[in-house]
Tab-separated table of C-alpha atoms in Angstrom:
chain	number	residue	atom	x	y	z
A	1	UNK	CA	11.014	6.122	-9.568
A	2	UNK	CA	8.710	3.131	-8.585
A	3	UNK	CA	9.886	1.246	-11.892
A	4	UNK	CA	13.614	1.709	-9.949
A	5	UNK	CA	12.275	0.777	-6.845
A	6	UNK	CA	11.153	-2.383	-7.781
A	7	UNK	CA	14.295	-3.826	-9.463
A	8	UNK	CA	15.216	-3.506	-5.814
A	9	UNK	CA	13.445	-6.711	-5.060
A	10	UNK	CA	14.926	-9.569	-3.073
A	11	UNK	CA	14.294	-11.656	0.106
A	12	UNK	CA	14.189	-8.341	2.132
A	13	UNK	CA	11.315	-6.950	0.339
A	14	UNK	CA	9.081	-9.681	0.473
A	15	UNK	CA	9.955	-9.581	5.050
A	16	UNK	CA	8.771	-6.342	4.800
A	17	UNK	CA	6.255	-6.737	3.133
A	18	UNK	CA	4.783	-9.635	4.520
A	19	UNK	CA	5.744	-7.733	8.118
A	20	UNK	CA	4.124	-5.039	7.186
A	21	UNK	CA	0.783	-6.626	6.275
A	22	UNK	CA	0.453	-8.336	9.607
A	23	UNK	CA	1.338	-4.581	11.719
A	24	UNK	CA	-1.832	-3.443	9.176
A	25	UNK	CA	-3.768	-5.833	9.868
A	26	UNK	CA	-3.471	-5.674	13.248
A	27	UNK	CA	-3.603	-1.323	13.337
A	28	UNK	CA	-6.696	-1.695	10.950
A	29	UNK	CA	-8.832	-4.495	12.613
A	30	UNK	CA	-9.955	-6.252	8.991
A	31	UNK	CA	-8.915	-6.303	5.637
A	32	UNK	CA	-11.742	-4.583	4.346
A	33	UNK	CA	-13.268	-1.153	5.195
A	34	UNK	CA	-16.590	-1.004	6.872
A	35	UNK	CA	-18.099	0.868	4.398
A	36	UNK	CA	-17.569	-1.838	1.985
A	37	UNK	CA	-21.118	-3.643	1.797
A	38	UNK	CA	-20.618	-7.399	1.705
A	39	UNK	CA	-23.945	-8.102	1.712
A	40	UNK	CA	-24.603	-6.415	-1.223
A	41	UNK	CA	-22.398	-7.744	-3.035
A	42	UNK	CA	-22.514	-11.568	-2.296
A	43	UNK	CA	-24.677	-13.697	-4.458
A	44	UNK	CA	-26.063	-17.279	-3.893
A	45	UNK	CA	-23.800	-19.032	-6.322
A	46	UNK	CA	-21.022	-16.607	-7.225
A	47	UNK	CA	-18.051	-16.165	-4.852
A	48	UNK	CA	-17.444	-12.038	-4.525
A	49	UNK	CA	-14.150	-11.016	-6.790
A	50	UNK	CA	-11.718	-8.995	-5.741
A	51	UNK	CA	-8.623	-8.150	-7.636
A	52	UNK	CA	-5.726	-6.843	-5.744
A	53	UNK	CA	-3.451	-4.561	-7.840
A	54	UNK	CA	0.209	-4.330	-6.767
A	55	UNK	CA	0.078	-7.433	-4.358
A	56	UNK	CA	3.966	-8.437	-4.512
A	57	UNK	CA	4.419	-10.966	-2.317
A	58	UNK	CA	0.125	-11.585	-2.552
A	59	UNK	CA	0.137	-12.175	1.018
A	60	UNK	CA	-2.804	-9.314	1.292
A	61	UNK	CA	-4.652	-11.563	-1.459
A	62	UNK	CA	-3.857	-14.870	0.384
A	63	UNK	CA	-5.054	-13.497	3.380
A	64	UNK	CA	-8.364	-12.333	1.750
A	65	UNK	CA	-8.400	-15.751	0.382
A	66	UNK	CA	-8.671	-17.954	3.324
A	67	UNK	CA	-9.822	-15.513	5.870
A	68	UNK	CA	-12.851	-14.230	4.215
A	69	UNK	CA	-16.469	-15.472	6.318
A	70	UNK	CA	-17.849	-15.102	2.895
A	71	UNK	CA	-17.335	-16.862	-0.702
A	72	UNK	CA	-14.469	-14.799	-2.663
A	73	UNK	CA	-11.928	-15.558	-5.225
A	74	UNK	CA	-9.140	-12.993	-5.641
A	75	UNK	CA	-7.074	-12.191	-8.481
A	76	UNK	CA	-3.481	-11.171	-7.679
A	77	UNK	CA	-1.701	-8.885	-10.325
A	78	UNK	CA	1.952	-7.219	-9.919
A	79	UNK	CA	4.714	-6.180	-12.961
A	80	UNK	CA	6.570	-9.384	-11.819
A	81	UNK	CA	6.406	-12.826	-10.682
A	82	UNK	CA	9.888	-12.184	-8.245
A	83	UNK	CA	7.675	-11.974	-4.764
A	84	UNK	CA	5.292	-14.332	-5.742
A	85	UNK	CA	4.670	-17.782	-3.701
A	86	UNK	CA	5.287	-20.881	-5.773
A	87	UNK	CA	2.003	-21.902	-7.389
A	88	UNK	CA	1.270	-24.788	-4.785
A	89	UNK	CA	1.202	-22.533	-1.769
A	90	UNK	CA	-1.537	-20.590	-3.013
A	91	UNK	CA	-5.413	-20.782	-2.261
A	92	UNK	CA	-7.534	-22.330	-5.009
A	93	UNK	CA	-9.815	-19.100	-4.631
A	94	UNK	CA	-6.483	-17.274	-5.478
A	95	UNK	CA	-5.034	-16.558	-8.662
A	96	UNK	CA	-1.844	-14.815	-9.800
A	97	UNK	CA	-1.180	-12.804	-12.631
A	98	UNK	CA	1.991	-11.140	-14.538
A	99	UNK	CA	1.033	-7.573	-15.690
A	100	UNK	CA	1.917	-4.305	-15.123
A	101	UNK	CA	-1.234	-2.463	-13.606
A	102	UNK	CA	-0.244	0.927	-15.446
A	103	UNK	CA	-1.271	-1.084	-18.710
A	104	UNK	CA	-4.473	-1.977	-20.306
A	105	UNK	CA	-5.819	-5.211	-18.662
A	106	UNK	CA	-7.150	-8.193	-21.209
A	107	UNK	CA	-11.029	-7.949	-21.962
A	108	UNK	CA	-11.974	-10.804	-19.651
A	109	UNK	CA	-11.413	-8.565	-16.523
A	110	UNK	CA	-13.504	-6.222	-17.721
A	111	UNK	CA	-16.152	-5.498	-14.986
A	112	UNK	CA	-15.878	-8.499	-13.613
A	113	UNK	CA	-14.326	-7.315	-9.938
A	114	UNK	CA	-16.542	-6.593	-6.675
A	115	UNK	CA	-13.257	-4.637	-5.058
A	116	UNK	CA	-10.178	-3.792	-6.220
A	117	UNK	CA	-7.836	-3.100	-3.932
A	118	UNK	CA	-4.204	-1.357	-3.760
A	119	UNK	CA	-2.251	-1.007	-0.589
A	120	UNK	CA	1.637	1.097	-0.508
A	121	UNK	CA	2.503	2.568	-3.513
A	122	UNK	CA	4.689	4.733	-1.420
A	123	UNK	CA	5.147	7.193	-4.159
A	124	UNK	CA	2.858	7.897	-7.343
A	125	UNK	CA	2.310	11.097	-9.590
A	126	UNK	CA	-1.346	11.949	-10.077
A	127	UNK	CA	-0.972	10.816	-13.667
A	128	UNK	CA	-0.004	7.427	-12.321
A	129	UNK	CA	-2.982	7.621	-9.381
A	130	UNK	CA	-5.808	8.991	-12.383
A	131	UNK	CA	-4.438	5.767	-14.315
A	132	UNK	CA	-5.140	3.160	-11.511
A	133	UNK	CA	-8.558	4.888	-10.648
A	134	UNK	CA	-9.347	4.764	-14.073
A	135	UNK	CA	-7.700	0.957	-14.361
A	136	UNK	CA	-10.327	0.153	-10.958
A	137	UNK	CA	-13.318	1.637	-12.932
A	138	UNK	CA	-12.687	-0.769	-15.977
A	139	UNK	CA	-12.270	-3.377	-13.606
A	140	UNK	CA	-15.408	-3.153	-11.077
A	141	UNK	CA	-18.801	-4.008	-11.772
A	142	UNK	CA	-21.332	-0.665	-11.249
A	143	UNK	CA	-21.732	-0.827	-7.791
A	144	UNK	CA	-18.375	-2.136	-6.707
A	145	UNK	CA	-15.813	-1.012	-4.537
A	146	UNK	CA	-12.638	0.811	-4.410
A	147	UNK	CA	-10.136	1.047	-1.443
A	148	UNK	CA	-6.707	2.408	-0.965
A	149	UNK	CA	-4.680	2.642	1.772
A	150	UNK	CA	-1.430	4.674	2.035
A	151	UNK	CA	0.809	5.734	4.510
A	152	UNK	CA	0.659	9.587	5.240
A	153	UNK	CA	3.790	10.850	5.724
A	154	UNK	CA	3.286	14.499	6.263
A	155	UNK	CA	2.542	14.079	9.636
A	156	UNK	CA	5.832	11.448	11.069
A	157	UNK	CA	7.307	12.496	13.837
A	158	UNK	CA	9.531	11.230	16.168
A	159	UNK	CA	8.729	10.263	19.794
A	160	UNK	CA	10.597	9.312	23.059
A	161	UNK	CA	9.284	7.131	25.732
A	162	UNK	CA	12.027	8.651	28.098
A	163	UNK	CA	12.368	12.147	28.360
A	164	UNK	CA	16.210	13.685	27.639
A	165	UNK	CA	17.073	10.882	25.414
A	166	UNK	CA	18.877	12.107	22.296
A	167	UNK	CA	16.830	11.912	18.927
A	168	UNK	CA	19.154	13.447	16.713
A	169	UNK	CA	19.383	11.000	14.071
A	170	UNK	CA	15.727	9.863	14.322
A	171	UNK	CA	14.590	13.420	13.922
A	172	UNK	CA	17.327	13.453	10.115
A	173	UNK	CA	15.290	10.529	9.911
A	174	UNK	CA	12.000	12.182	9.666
A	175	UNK	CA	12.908	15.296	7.442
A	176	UNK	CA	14.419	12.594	5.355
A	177	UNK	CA	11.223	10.561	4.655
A	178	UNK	CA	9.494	13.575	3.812
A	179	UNK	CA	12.247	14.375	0.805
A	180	UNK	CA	13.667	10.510	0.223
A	181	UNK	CA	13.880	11.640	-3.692
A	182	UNK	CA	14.046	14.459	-6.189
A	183	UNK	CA	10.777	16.106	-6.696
A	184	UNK	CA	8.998	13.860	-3.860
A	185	UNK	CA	5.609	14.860	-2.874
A	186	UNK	CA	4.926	13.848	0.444
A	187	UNK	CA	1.302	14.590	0.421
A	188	UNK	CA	0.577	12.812	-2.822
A	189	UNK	CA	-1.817	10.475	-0.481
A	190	UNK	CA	-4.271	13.687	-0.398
A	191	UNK	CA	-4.995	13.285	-4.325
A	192	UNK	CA	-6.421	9.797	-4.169
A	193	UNK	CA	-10.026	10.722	-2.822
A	194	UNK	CA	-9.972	13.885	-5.914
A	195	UNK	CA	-9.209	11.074	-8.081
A	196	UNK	CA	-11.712	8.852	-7.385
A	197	UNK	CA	-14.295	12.047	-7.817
A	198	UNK	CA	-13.212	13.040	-11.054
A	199	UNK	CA	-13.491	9.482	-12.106
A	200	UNK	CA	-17.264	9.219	-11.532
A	201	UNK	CA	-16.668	7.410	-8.000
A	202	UNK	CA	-18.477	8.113	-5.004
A	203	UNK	CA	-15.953	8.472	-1.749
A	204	UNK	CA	-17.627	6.834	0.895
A	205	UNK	CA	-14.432	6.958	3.820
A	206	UNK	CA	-11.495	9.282	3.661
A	207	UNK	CA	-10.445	7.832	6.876
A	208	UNK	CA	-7.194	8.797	8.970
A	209	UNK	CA	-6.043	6.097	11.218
A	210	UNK	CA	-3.390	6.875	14.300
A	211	UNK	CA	-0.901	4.348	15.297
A	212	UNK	CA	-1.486	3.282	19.023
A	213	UNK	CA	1.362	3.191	21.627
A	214	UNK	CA	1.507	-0.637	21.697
A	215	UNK	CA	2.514	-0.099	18.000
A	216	UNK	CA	5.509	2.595	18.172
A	217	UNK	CA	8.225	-0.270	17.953
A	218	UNK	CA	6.393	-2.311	14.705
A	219	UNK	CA	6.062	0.696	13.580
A	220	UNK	CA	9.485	1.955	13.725
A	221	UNK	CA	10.648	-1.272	12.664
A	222	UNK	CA	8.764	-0.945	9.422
A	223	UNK	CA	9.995	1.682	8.686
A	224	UNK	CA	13.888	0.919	9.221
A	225	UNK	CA	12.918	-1.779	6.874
A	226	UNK	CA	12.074	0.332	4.168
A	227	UNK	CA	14.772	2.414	4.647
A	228	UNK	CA	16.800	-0.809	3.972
A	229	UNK	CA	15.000	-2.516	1.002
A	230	UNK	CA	15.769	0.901	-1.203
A	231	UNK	CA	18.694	0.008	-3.856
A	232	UNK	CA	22.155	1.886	-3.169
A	233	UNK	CA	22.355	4.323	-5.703
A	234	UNK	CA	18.634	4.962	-6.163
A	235	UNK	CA	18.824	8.314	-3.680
A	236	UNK	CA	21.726	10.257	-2.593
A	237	UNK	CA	20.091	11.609	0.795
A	238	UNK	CA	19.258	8.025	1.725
A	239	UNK	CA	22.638	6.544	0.893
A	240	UNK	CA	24.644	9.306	3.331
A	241	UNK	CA	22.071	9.118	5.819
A	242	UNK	CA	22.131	5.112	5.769
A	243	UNK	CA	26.599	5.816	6.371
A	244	UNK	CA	25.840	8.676	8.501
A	245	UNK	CA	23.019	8.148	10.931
A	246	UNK	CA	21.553	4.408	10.261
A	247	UNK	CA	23.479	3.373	13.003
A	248	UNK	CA	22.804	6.003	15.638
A	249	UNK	CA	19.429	5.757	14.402
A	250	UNK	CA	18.938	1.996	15.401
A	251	UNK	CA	20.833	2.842	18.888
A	252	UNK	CA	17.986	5.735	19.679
A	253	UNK	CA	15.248	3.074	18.554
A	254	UNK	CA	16.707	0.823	20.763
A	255	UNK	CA	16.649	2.867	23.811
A	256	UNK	CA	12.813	3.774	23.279
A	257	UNK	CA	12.821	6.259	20.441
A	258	UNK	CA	10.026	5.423	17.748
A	259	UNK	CA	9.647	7.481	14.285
A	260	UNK	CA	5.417	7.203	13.584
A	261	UNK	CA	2.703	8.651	11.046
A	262	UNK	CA	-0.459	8.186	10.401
A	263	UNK	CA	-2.450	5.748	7.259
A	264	UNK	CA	-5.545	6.986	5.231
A	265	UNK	CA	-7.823	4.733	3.245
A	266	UNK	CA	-10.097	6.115	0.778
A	267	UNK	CA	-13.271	3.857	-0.258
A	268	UNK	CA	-14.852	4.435	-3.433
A	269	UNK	CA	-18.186	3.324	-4.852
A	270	UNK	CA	-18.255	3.001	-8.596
A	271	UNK	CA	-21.591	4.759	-10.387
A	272	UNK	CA	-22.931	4.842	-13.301
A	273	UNK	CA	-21.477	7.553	-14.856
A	274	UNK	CA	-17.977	6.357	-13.944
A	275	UNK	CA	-15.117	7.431	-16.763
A	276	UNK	CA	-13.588	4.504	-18.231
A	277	UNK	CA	-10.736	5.597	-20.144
A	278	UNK	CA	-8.614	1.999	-19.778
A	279	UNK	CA	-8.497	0.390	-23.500
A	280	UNK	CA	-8.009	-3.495	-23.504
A	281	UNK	CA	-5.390	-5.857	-24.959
């Protein structure tokens, strides 16, 4: 399903994404978790590495790029160039890349990173998640860092500012993102920090974060977008609800109806008896 996704790419999905980046940014307070030493990992000479896995539009990457108080150079990988910036709008302490993360990466990456981080998968079976972990553990120096962040979507729910108003189609809304596809699991989210154990990581943060009230409407919005940037014909329930209830949807969001959930990042800390199953090109 996230192969199908993707081929759903176009101007849409890169506003959402880079939309969506700036509503995390803001909910989250920094790019990086607080658990994740910088000290320890910045040297004299040598910028800290991060590679971001997944970036799309790299505007995570970017970010990290020219934000950073410290030295860092970030390498930006996704299956496809399509969301990518042109070349000349991109840091010189960024770098992009063309290769599909569920494939071995070429020897010179080889534990080379400080952090890798990956950010909205939206959906992933715990094959796929055990073959990232294992892809950040081939990556990452001994010592480095791992963190994920993913929206939890078991606990949505739908909220009014305005008691009595209807929220009919924002509550279809809500049992639909928890079942969006065939053989969904909503809480996938949950078997990131068991994945990171069995790989040999140490989880430093399992951390839940709540969406505050200033937030409902970004919130909402983001998600309408999502809703949106999914290809006709990828999901039946999404295609009737998007000729059914989109637009009564929008009308309740209008009048002060919000849909929200809740994000958890997971931090990992790569020891020494990490697995490293990934094989090189």
């Amino acid at each position: 399903m996230t192969a199908e996704y993707s081929k759903g790419r176009d101007n849409l999905s890169s506003t959402k994404m880079n939309y969506c980046h700036y509503i995390f940014k803001d909910l989250f307070g920094s790019l990086l978790h607080r658990t994740i030493h910088i000290s320890k990992l910045a040297g004299v000479d040598n910028p800290i590495r991060i590679a971001d896995l997944g970036s799309e539009t790299a505007i995570w990457p970017i970010d990290a790029a020219e934000s950073s108080s410290f030295s860092v150079s970030v390498d930006c990988f996704d299956i496809a160039s399509t969301s990518f910036p042109p070349p000349a709008w991109i840091p010189p302490n960024a770098q992009l890349h063309i290769h599909d993360v569920f494939k071995p990466f070429p020897e010179e990456f080889h534990g080379v990173f400080d952090i890798v981080h990956l950010r909205w998968w939206l959906s992933l079976s715990r094959d796929q998640i055990d073959t990232l972990v294992n892809s950040a553990a081939w990556l990452l120096k001994e010592g480095g860092y791992i963190q994920w962040t993913e929206q939890d979507k078991t606990q949505i729910t739908a909220i009014s500012a305005t008691p009595g108003i209807s929220m009919q189609a924002t509550q279809k809304f809500v049992d639909l993102t928890k079942m969006p596809f065939p053989d969904y699991e909503v809480g996938w989210a949950e078997q990131i920090a068991p994945a990171m154990e069995s790989a040999g990581f140490k989880v430093l943060a399992q951390e839940r974060t709540k969406v505050r009230p200033s937030l409902y409407r970004q919130i909402s919005e983001m998600h309408i977008l999502a809703l949106r940037d999914v290809p006709r014909g990828l999901s039946d329930v999404i295609d009737e609800f998007m000729d059914r209830w989109m637009d009564q949807y929008l009308e309740e969001c209008q009048q002060g109806v919000a849909t929200i959930d809740e994000f958890v990042t997971v931090v990992g800390e790569k020891q020494v008896q990490c697995l490293v199953e990934r094989s090189v090109v």
